[in-house]
Coordinates of C-alpha atoms in Angstrom, one line a residue:
M27 CA 115.8 116.2 112.2
M28 CA 116.1 114.3 115.5
R29 CA 113.0 112.3 116.1
E30 CA 111.6 111.4 119.5
L31 CA 112.2 107.7 120.2
P32 CA 109.9 105.6 122.3
A33 CA 111.0 104.6 125.8
P34 CA 112.9 101.3 126.0
P35 CA 111.4 98.2 127.6
Q36 CA 111.2 98.3 131.4
A37 CA 111.9 102.0 131.2
D38 CA 109.9 102.8 134.4
E39 CA 111.7 100.1 136.4
L40 CA 115.1 101.3 135.2
S41 CA 114.2 104.9 135.9
E42 CA 113.3 104.1 139.5
L43 CA 116.6 102.3 139.9
I44 CA 118.5 105.3 138.6
K45 CA 116.5 107.7 140.8
K46 CA 117.3 105.6 143.8
K47 CA 121.0 105.5 143.1
V48 CA 121.2 109.2 142.4
A49 CA 119.4 109.9 145.7
E50 CA 121.9 107.6 147.5
A51 CA 124.8 109.5 145.9
Q52 CA 123.4 112.8 146.9
T53 CA 122.9 111.8 150.6
A54 CA 126.0 109.8 151.1
G55 CA 128.9 111.4 152.9
G56 CA 132.1 112.5 151.3
T57 CA 132.7 114.2 147.9
R58 CA 130.1 113.5 145.2
E59 CA 131.4 112.6 141.7
T60 CA 129.8 114.7 139.0
V61 CA 130.3 115.3 135.3
T62 CA 129.9 118.6 133.5
V63 CA 127.4 118.8 130.7
D64 CA 127.2 121.7 128.1
W65 CA 123.6 122.4 127.3
N66 CA 121.9 125.5 125.9
E67 CA 125.1 127.4 126.3
Q68 CA 125.1 126.6 130.0
K69 CA 127.0 124.1 132.2
A70 CA 125.2 121.6 134.2
H71 CA 126.8 119.3 136.8
V72 CA 125.1 115.9 137.0
D73 CA 125.7 113.1 139.5
V74 CA 127.7 110.0 138.6
I75 CA 126.4 106.6 139.6
D76 CA 127.3 103.0 138.9
L77 CA 124.8 101.1 136.8
P78 CA 124.7 97.4 135.5
L79 CA 126.0 97.2 131.9
S80 CA 123.3 94.7 131.1
K81 CA 120.6 97.3 131.7
L82 CA 122.1 100.0 129.6
Y83 CA 121.0 100.6 125.9
F84 CA 123.2 101.7 123.0
N85 CA 122.0 105.0 121.6
P86 CA 120.3 104.4 118.1
S87 CA 120.8 108.1 117.3
T88 CA 124.5 108.4 118.1
H89 CA 126.4 110.3 115.5
R90 CA 129.4 108.0 115.9
I91 CA 128.0 105.4 113.6
R92 CA 125.3 107.3 111.7
A93 CA 126.9 106.7 108.3
Q94 CA 127.9 103.1 109.2
R95 CA 124.3 102.2 109.8
S96 CA 124.0 101.9 106.1
H97 CA 126.2 98.8 106.3
D98 CA 123.1 96.5 106.2
A99 CA 119.9 98.1 104.8
A100 CA 117.6 95.5 106.3
R101 CA 119.1 95.7 109.8
D102 CA 119.1 99.5 109.5
A103 CA 115.4 99.5 108.7
E104 CA 114.8 97.2 111.7
L105 CA 116.8 99.6 113.9
D106 CA 114.5 102.4 112.8
Q107 CA 111.4 100.4 113.5
N108 CA 112.4 98.8 116.8
P109 CA 115.6 100.4 118.2
W110 CA 115.5 98.5 121.5
S111 CA 115.2 94.9 120.3
A112 CA 118.0 92.5 120.9
G113 CA 118.8 92.4 117.2
S114 CA 118.9 96.1 116.8
Q115 CA 121.1 96.5 119.9
D116 CA 123.4 93.8 118.6
Y117 CA 123.7 95.6 115.3
L118 CA 124.7 98.8 117.1
R119 CA 127.3 96.8 119.1
L120 CA 128.7 95.4 115.8
L121 CA 129.0 98.9 114.3
L122 CA 130.7 100.4 117.3
Q123 CA 133.4 97.7 117.0
A124 CA 133.8 98.1 113.2
S125 CA 136.2 100.2 111.2
P126 CA 134.6 103.5 110.2
T127 CA 135.9 103.2 106.6
D128 CA 135.2 99.4 106.2
T129 CA 132.5 98.1 108.4
Y130 CA 133.4 94.5 107.4
L131 CA 136.6 94.9 109.4
R132 CA 137.2 95.3 113.1
D133 CA 138.4 98.7 114.2
A134 CA 142.0 98.8 115.5
D135 CA 141.1 101.9 117.6
F136 CA 138.3 99.9 119.3
D137 CA 140.8 97.2 120.3
A138 CA 143.2 99.9 121.6
L139 CA 140.4 101.3 123.7
K140 CA 139.5 97.8 125.0
G141 CA 143.2 97.2 125.9
S142 CA 143.4 100.5 127.8
L143 CA 140.2 99.8 129.7
D144 CA 141.5 96.3 130.6
E145 CA 144.8 97.8 131.9
F146 CA 143.7 101.0 133.6
G147 CA 139.9 100.6 134.0
Q148 CA 137.3 103.3 133.3
N149 CA 138.7 106.8 133.9
D150 CA 135.9 109.0 132.6
P151 CA 132.2 108.4 133.3
G152 CA 129.8 107.9 130.5
L153 CA 126.5 109.7 130.2
V154 CA 122.9 108.2 130.2
T155 CA 119.3 109.4 130.0
H156 CA 116.9 108.7 132.8
H157 CA 115.9 105.6 131.0
G158 CA 119.4 104.2 130.7
V159 CA 120.2 105.1 127.1
L160 CA 123.9 105.9 126.6
V161 CA 124.4 109.4 125.3
N162 CA 128.2 109.4 125.7
G163 CA 130.3 106.2 126.2
N164 CA 128.6 103.9 123.7
T165 CA 132.0 102.6 122.5
R166 CA 133.3 102.2 126.0
A167 CA 130.3 100.2 127.0
A168 CA 130.8 97.8 124.1
A169 CA 134.4 97.3 125.1
L170 CA 133.6 96.8 128.7
R171 CA 131.0 94.2 127.8
E172 CA 133.6 92.3 125.8
L173 CA 135.9 92.4 128.8
G174 CA 133.1 90.9 131.0
V175 CA 132.8 94.0 133.2
Q176 CA 129.5 94.1 135.0
S177 CA 128.9 97.8 135.6
M178 CA 129.8 101.2 134.3
R179 CA 130.1 104.6 135.9
V180 CA 127.7 107.1 134.2
G181 CA 126.4 110.6 134.7
V182 CA 122.6 110.9 134.6
L183 CA 120.9 113.6 132.5
P184 CA 117.8 115.4 133.9
E185 CA 114.5 113.5 133.3
S186 CA 113.1 116.5 131.4
F187 CA 115.6 116.1 128.6
T188 CA 114.1 115.5 125.1
W189 CA 115.9 113.7 122.3
S190 CA 116.8 117.1 120.8
D191 CA 118.4 118.0 124.1
I192 CA 120.2 114.6 124.1
N193 CA 121.5 115.2 120.6
A194 CA 122.8 118.6 121.5
V195 CA 124.6 117.3 124.6
E196 CA 126.2 114.5 122.6
L197 CA 127.4 116.9 119.9
A198 CA 128.8 119.3 122.5
L199 CA 130.7 116.5 124.2
Q200 CA 132.1 115.3 120.9
L201 CA 133.3 118.7 119.8
R202 CA 135.4 119.3 122.8
R203 CA 139.0 119.7 121.7
D204 CA 140.2 117.2 124.3
H205 CA 137.9 114.4 123.2
R206 CA 139.7 111.2 122.6
R207 CA 138.1 109.9 119.5
D208 CA 136.6 112.1 116.7
Y209 CA 133.6 111.3 114.6
S210 CA 134.4 109.9 111.2
Y211 CA 134.2 112.4 108.4
I212 CA 130.8 111.4 107.0
N213 CA 129.3 111.3 110.5
R214 CA 130.6 114.8 111.2
I215 CA 129.0 116.3 108.1
I216 CA 125.7 114.4 108.8
A217 CA 125.7 116.1 112.3
M218 CA 126.1 119.5 110.5
E219 CA 123.1 118.6 108.3
E220 CA 121.0 117.8 111.3
Q221 CA 121.9 121.0 113.0
A222 CA 120.8 122.9 109.9
A223 CA 117.5 121.0 110.0
L224 CA 117.0 122.3 113.5
G225 CA 117.0 125.8 112.1
R226 CA 120.5 126.8 113.1
T227 CA 122.3 129.3 110.8
P228 CA 125.5 128.4 108.9
E229 CA 127.4 130.9 111.1
Q230 CA 126.2 129.2 114.3
I231 CA 127.0 125.7 113.1
A232 CA 130.4 126.8 111.8
K233 CA 131.2 128.3 115.2
E234 CA 130.1 125.1 117.1
F235 CA 132.2 122.9 114.8
R236 CA 135.1 125.3 115.0
I237 CA 135.3 125.8 111.2
Q238 CA 134.9 128.7 108.8
V239 CA 131.5 129.3 107.2
R240 CA 132.9 128.5 103.7
T241 CA 134.1 125.2 105.0
Y242 CA 130.6 124.5 106.3
H243 CA 129.1 125.2 102.9
Q244 CA 131.8 123.0 101.3
E245 CA 130.9 120.1 103.7
R246 CA 127.2 120.5 102.9
W247 CA 127.9 120.4 99.1
I248 CA 129.9 117.2 99.6
L249 CA 127.2 115.5 101.5
A250 CA 124.6 116.5 98.9
T251 CA 126.8 115.1 96.2
I252 CA 127.3 111.8 98.0
R253 CA 123.5 111.4 98.5
E254 CA 123.0 112.1 94.8
L255 CA 125.6 109.4 93.9
I256 CA 124.0 106.9 96.2
K257 CA 120.6 107.5 94.5
R258 CA 122.2 107.2 91.0
S259 CA 124.0 103.9 92.0
Q260 CA 120.7 102.1 92.8
G261 CA 119.9 99.8 89.9
A262 CA 116.6 98.2 89.2
G263 CA 115.6 96.3 92.3
G264 CA 119.1 96.4 93.8
D265 CA 120.8 98.2 96.6
G266 CA 123.0 101.2 95.9
L267 CA 126.2 102.4 97.5
R268 CA 126.2 103.4 101.1
L269 CA 127.3 106.5 103.0
V270 CA 130.1 104.5 104.6
D271 CA 131.5 103.8 101.1
W272 CA 132.7 107.4 101.0
E273 CA 134.6 107.4 104.3
G274 CA 138.3 108.0 103.6
A275 CA 137.7 110.2 100.5
Q276 CA 137.6 113.5 102.6
E277 CA 140.6 115.3 101.0
R278 CA 139.8 114.1 97.5
L279 CA 136.2 115.3 97.8
K280 CA 137.3 118.7 99.2
E281 CA 139.7 119.2 96.3
L282 CA 136.9 118.3 93.9
Q283 CA 134.6 120.8 95.4
R284 CA 137.2 123.6 95.1
L285 CA 137.9 122.8 91.5
Y286 CA 134.1 122.6 90.7
V287 CA 133.4 126.0 92.3
K288 CA 136.3 127.6 90.4
M289 CA 135.3 126.1 87.1
E290 CA 131.5 126.6 87.4
T291 CA 131.7 130.4 87.0
L292 CA 133.8 130.0 83.8
N293 CA 132.3 127.0 82.1
R294 CA 129.4 125.1 83.7
D295 CA 129.5 122.1 81.3
Q296 CA 133.3 121.7 81.7
A297 CA 132.9 121.9 85.5
E298 CA 130.2 119.1 85.4
I299 CA 132.4 116.9 83.2
L300 CA 135.4 117.3 85.5
K301 CA 133.2 116.6 88.5
E302 CA 132.0 113.3 87.0
L303 CA 135.5 112.3 86.0
R304 CA 136.9 113.0 89.5
L305 CA 134.0 111.3 91.2
A306 CA 134.6 108.2 89.0
A307 CA 138.3 108.4 90.0
I308 CA 137.4 108.5 93.7
L309 CA 135.1 105.5 93.1
L310 CA 138.0 103.6 91.4
N311 CA 140.2 104.5 94.4
F312 CA 142.8 106.7 92.6
S313 CA 145.0 108.7 94.9
K314 CA 144.8 112.5 95.4
T315 CA 148.0 113.0 93.4
D316 CA 146.6 111.1 90.4
M317 CA 143.3 112.9 90.6
R318 CA 145.0 116.3 90.2
H319 CA 145.9 115.4 86.6
I320 CA 142.1 115.5 85.9
D321 CA 141.9 119.2 85.2
E322 CA 141.3 121.6 82.3
D323 CA 144.3 120.4 80.4
F324 CA 143.0 116.8 80.8
L325 CA 139.9 117.9 78.8
K326 CA 141.9 120.0 76.3
E327 CA 144.0 117.0 75.3
G328 CA 140.9 114.9 74.6
L329 CA 141.5 112.5 77.5
G330 CA 138.0 112.9 78.7
Q331 CA 136.7 111.8 75.3
R332 CA 139.1 108.9 75.4
L333 CA 137.4 107.7 78.6
L334 CA 134.0 108.0 77.0
S335 CA 135.0 106.1 74.0
A336 CA 136.4 103.3 76.1
G337 CA 133.5 103.3 78.5
P338 CA 130.0 101.9 78.0
E339 CA 128.9 101.0 74.5
P340 CA 127.1 103.8 72.6
E341 CA 123.7 102.1 72.9
T342 CA 124.2 101.8 76.7
R343 CA 124.7 105.5 77.3
S344 CA 122.9 107.1 74.4
E345 CA 119.6 108.5 75.6
A346 CA 117.2 111.1 74.3
K347 CA 118.5 114.4 75.5
P348 CA 115.6 116.8 76.6
A349 CA 115.7 120.2 75.0
G350 CA 115.2 121.8 78.4
V351 CA 114.1 121.2 82.0
V352 CA 110.9 122.8 83.3
I353 CA 111.2 124.2 86.9
P354 CA 108.2 122.8 88.8
G355 CA 105.7 125.5 89.9
L356 CA 107.2 128.2 87.8
G357 CA 106.7 126.8 84.3
V358 CA 110.1 128.2 83.4
E359 CA 112.3 126.1 81.1
V360 CA 116.0 126.1 81.5
P361 CA 118.6 124.5 79.2
A362 CA 119.3 120.8 79.9
A363 CA 122.8 119.5 80.3
S364 CA 124.9 119.2 77.1
S365 CA 125.3 115.9 75.3
A366 CA 128.9 115.6 76.6
V367 CA 127.8 116.1 80.2
A368 CA 124.9 113.6 79.9
D369 CA 127.2 111.0 78.3
M370 CA 129.8 111.5 81.1
K371 CA 127.0 111.1 83.7
A372 CA 125.8 107.9 82.0
L373 CA 129.3 106.5 82.1
N374 CA 129.6 107.3 85.8
D375 CA 126.2 105.9 86.5
R376 CA 127.3 102.5 85.1
L377 CA 130.4 102.6 87.3
L378 CA 128.3 103.6 90.3
R379 CA 125.9 100.7 89.8
A380 CA 128.8 98.3 89.1
A381 CA 130.5 99.4 92.4
A382 CA 127.2 98.9 94.3
V383 CA 126.9 95.3 93.0
V384 CA 130.5 94.5 93.8
R385 CA 130.5 96.0 97.3
S386 CA 127.1 94.5 98.2
K387 CA 127.7 91.5 100.6
S388 CA 124.1 91.2 101.7
E389 CA 122.2 88.0 101.1
G390 CA 119.0 87.6 99.2
L391 CA 119.5 90.4 96.7
G392 CA 119.4 88.1 93.7
L393 CA 122.9 88.9 92.8
G394 CA 124.7 85.8 91.7
N395 CA 128.5 85.4 91.2
E396 CA 128.0 86.0 87.5
A397 CA 126.5 89.4 88.0
K398 CA 129.2 90.4 90.5
E399 CA 132.0 89.1 88.1
Q400 CA 130.5 91.1 85.3
A401 CA 130.3 94.3 87.5
Q402 CA 133.9 93.7 88.6
R403 CA 135.0 93.5 84.9
V404 CA 133.3 96.9 84.3
L405 CA 135.3 98.4 87.1
D406 CA 138.6 96.7 86.1
E407 CA 138.2 98.0 82.5
A408 CA 137.4 101.5 83.7
K409 CA 140.4 101.4 86.1
K410 CA 142.7 100.4 83.3
T411 CA 141.4 103.1 81.0
F412 CA 141.6 105.8 83.7
D413 CA 145.1 104.6 84.6
E414 CA 146.2 105.1 81.0
A415 CA 144.6 108.5 80.7
I416 CA 146.0 109.8 84.0
E417 CA 149.4 108.5 83.0
A418 CA 149.2 110.3 79.7
A419 CA 148.1 113.5 81.5
G420 CA 151.0 113.1 83.9
R421 CA 153.5 112.9 81.0
S422 CA 151.9 115.9 79.4
A423 CA 152.2 117.9 82.6
R424 CA 155.8 116.9 83.0
L425 CA 156.5 118.0 79.4
R426 CA 154.7 121.3 80.0
K427 CA 156.8 121.9 83.1
R428 CA 160.0 121.2 81.2
K429 CA 159.0 123.6 78.4
Q430 CA 158.1 126.3 80.8
L431 CA 161.1 125.8 83.2
A432 CA 163.7 127.8 81.1
P433 CA 161.5 130.8 80.4
A434 CA 160.4 130.8 84.1
R435 CA 164.1 130.8 85.3
L436 CA 164.9 133.7 82.9
A437 CA 161.9 135.7 84.2
E438 CA 163.2 135.2 87.7
A439 CA 166.6 136.4 86.7
C440 CA 165.1 139.5 85.0
A441 CA 163.2 140.3 88.3
S442 CA 166.4 140.0 90.2
I443 CA 168.3 142.3 87.8
D444 CA 165.5 144.9 88.1
Q445 CA 165.8 144.7 91.9
C446 CA 169.6 145.0 91.5
V447 CA 169.1 148.3 89.6
S448 CA 167.1 149.7 92.6
D449 CA 169.6 148.4 95.1
L450 CA 172.5 149.9 93.1
V451 CA 170.9 153.4 93.1
Q452 CA 170.4 153.2 96.8
A453 CA 173.9 152.0 97.5
R454 CA 175.4 154.8 95.4
T455 CA 173.2 157.4 97.1
S456 CA 174.4 156.3 100.5
R457 CA 178.0 155.7 99.2
S458 CA 177.9 152.1 100.5
L459 CA 178.5 150.2 97.2
D460 CA 181.2 147.6 97.3
E461 CA 182.5 148.3 93.7
E462 CA 184.9 145.4 93.6
A463 CA 182.3 142.8 94.6
F464 CA 179.8 144.4 92.1
D465 CA 182.4 144.2 89.3
D466 CA 183.0 140.5 90.1
A467 CA 179.3 139.9 89.9
V468 CA 179.0 141.6 86.5
V469 CA 181.9 139.4 85.2
K470 CA 180.0 136.4 86.3
L471 CA 176.8 137.7 84.6
R472 CA 178.8 138.1 81.3
S473 CA 180.0 134.5 81.6
S474 CA 176.4 133.3 82.2
L475 CA 175.1 135.3 79.3
L476 CA 177.7 133.8 76.9
K477 CA 176.6 130.3 77.9
L478 CA 173.0 131.2 77.5
A479 CA 173.6 132.6 74.0
Q480 CA 175.5 129.5 72.9
Q481 CA 172.6 127.2 74.0
A482 CA 169.8 129.5 72.8
G483 CA 171.2 129.7 69.3
R484 CA 171.4 125.9 68.8
G485 CA 168.8 124.3 66.7
M486 CA 166.8 127.5 66.0
Q487 CA 166.3 127.9 62.2
E488 CA 164.6 131.3 62.7
P489 CA 165.4 132.8 66.1
G490 CA 163.1 135.5 67.5
D491 CA 164.0 139.0 68.3
G492 CA 165.1 138.2 71.9
V493 CA 167.5 135.4 70.9
T494 CA 168.8 137.4 68.0
W495 CA 169.6 140.3 70.3
L496 CA 171.3 138.1 72.8
M497 CA 173.5 136.4 70.1
D498 CA 174.4 139.8 68.6
A499 CA 175.1 141.3 72.0
V500 CA 177.7 138.7 73.0
A501 CA 179.1 138.0 69.5
T502 CA 182.0 140.3 70.0
E503 CA 183.0 138.5 73.3
G504 CA 184.2 135.3 71.6
P505 CA 184.6 132.0 73.5
R506 CA 185.7 132.1 77.1

């Protein structure tokens, strides 16, 4: 839930400056510039003024970089404790310039925005609180500072606004269809989670985000799964994976959720195993097309077991399996996960922890090169094993398709002939049948059936009733 942040340093002094500038704008002659703010299902028009960039603060609660804050755990903790310090504000500036999917890289969109501001200047005003905290325009402020611009045009929110109000305004501005730059995927579903924490219903949230209710539930399932994986990736005394590590996996995670929901009602254990396998494939950066081979047939052909056998050594993943799990407060015991599910989770846990070690670039974690090299070997071996299993699944899928292609074509032809019977009756009833064209079509059918009979009879030691009938039916025709 949105927490109330303390006022920034020199808040009173800055508030007086803002009040003075707003009063000057209101009493000056000519047309006043205002910006429209959506708040509590109403529209408010607030005055726009010019403020020194050096006095404005980046918003620690902005949804634009909520997931990216996990880039550096120590600096994120400092940002929570002291959001207005120079170090915390510099960390926010860094994240606003970083790529949403890889915070170690600079964002190309940020540079494009900076180029546009340099060429055309600031077109749209930002939005600030009465204490000079940016509610909208954080990224623009970072770009303008890099360009050496001294001031920024901003609309000023009413002094009575709480941080919950500020959060609602930012979200409303972001969800406008004409907004230039969307939130990244993880930041968007975090915003949904925060709206739910404020007591809003799924229907209300879905309407605000312009999605269906089932999509809202899908996004919440995905975020809960990501948080669980982050927790599982935390080794003894080490950092785990971060929210930002799952940016870019949106479509693969959605396909996983759809498969899991479908399978869960049929076979819970199988659904859990497929979930772990697909999550591991996402972690190893397999494509969406490759991941689609990890399905029910993947398990039927024993490929899941192959991955287990080639994964961690038995003593690494063998743990005592509880007979059941007691629900706290109820004293009711429900069955624990099967051995196969537990083993698959243990395999995935090792991959998650290895990925956390490899992706950690923080200093002072006690992770030497040897530990990172060992973790990388674990991932490389898993990647190779998954690659082989997915390739085998692809070959099997292609073989099944070839096996099913001829019967499927014949089924389509039968459906067409059945429709032809109906069309023939109607044409005769209305006396509109082109008998000559129909006769030509029947001759072509006879030729096609002869070819089919010749091929169907080849290599069959004991043909079935259908093939036997076909061969007998065209035996009198002879070669043509």
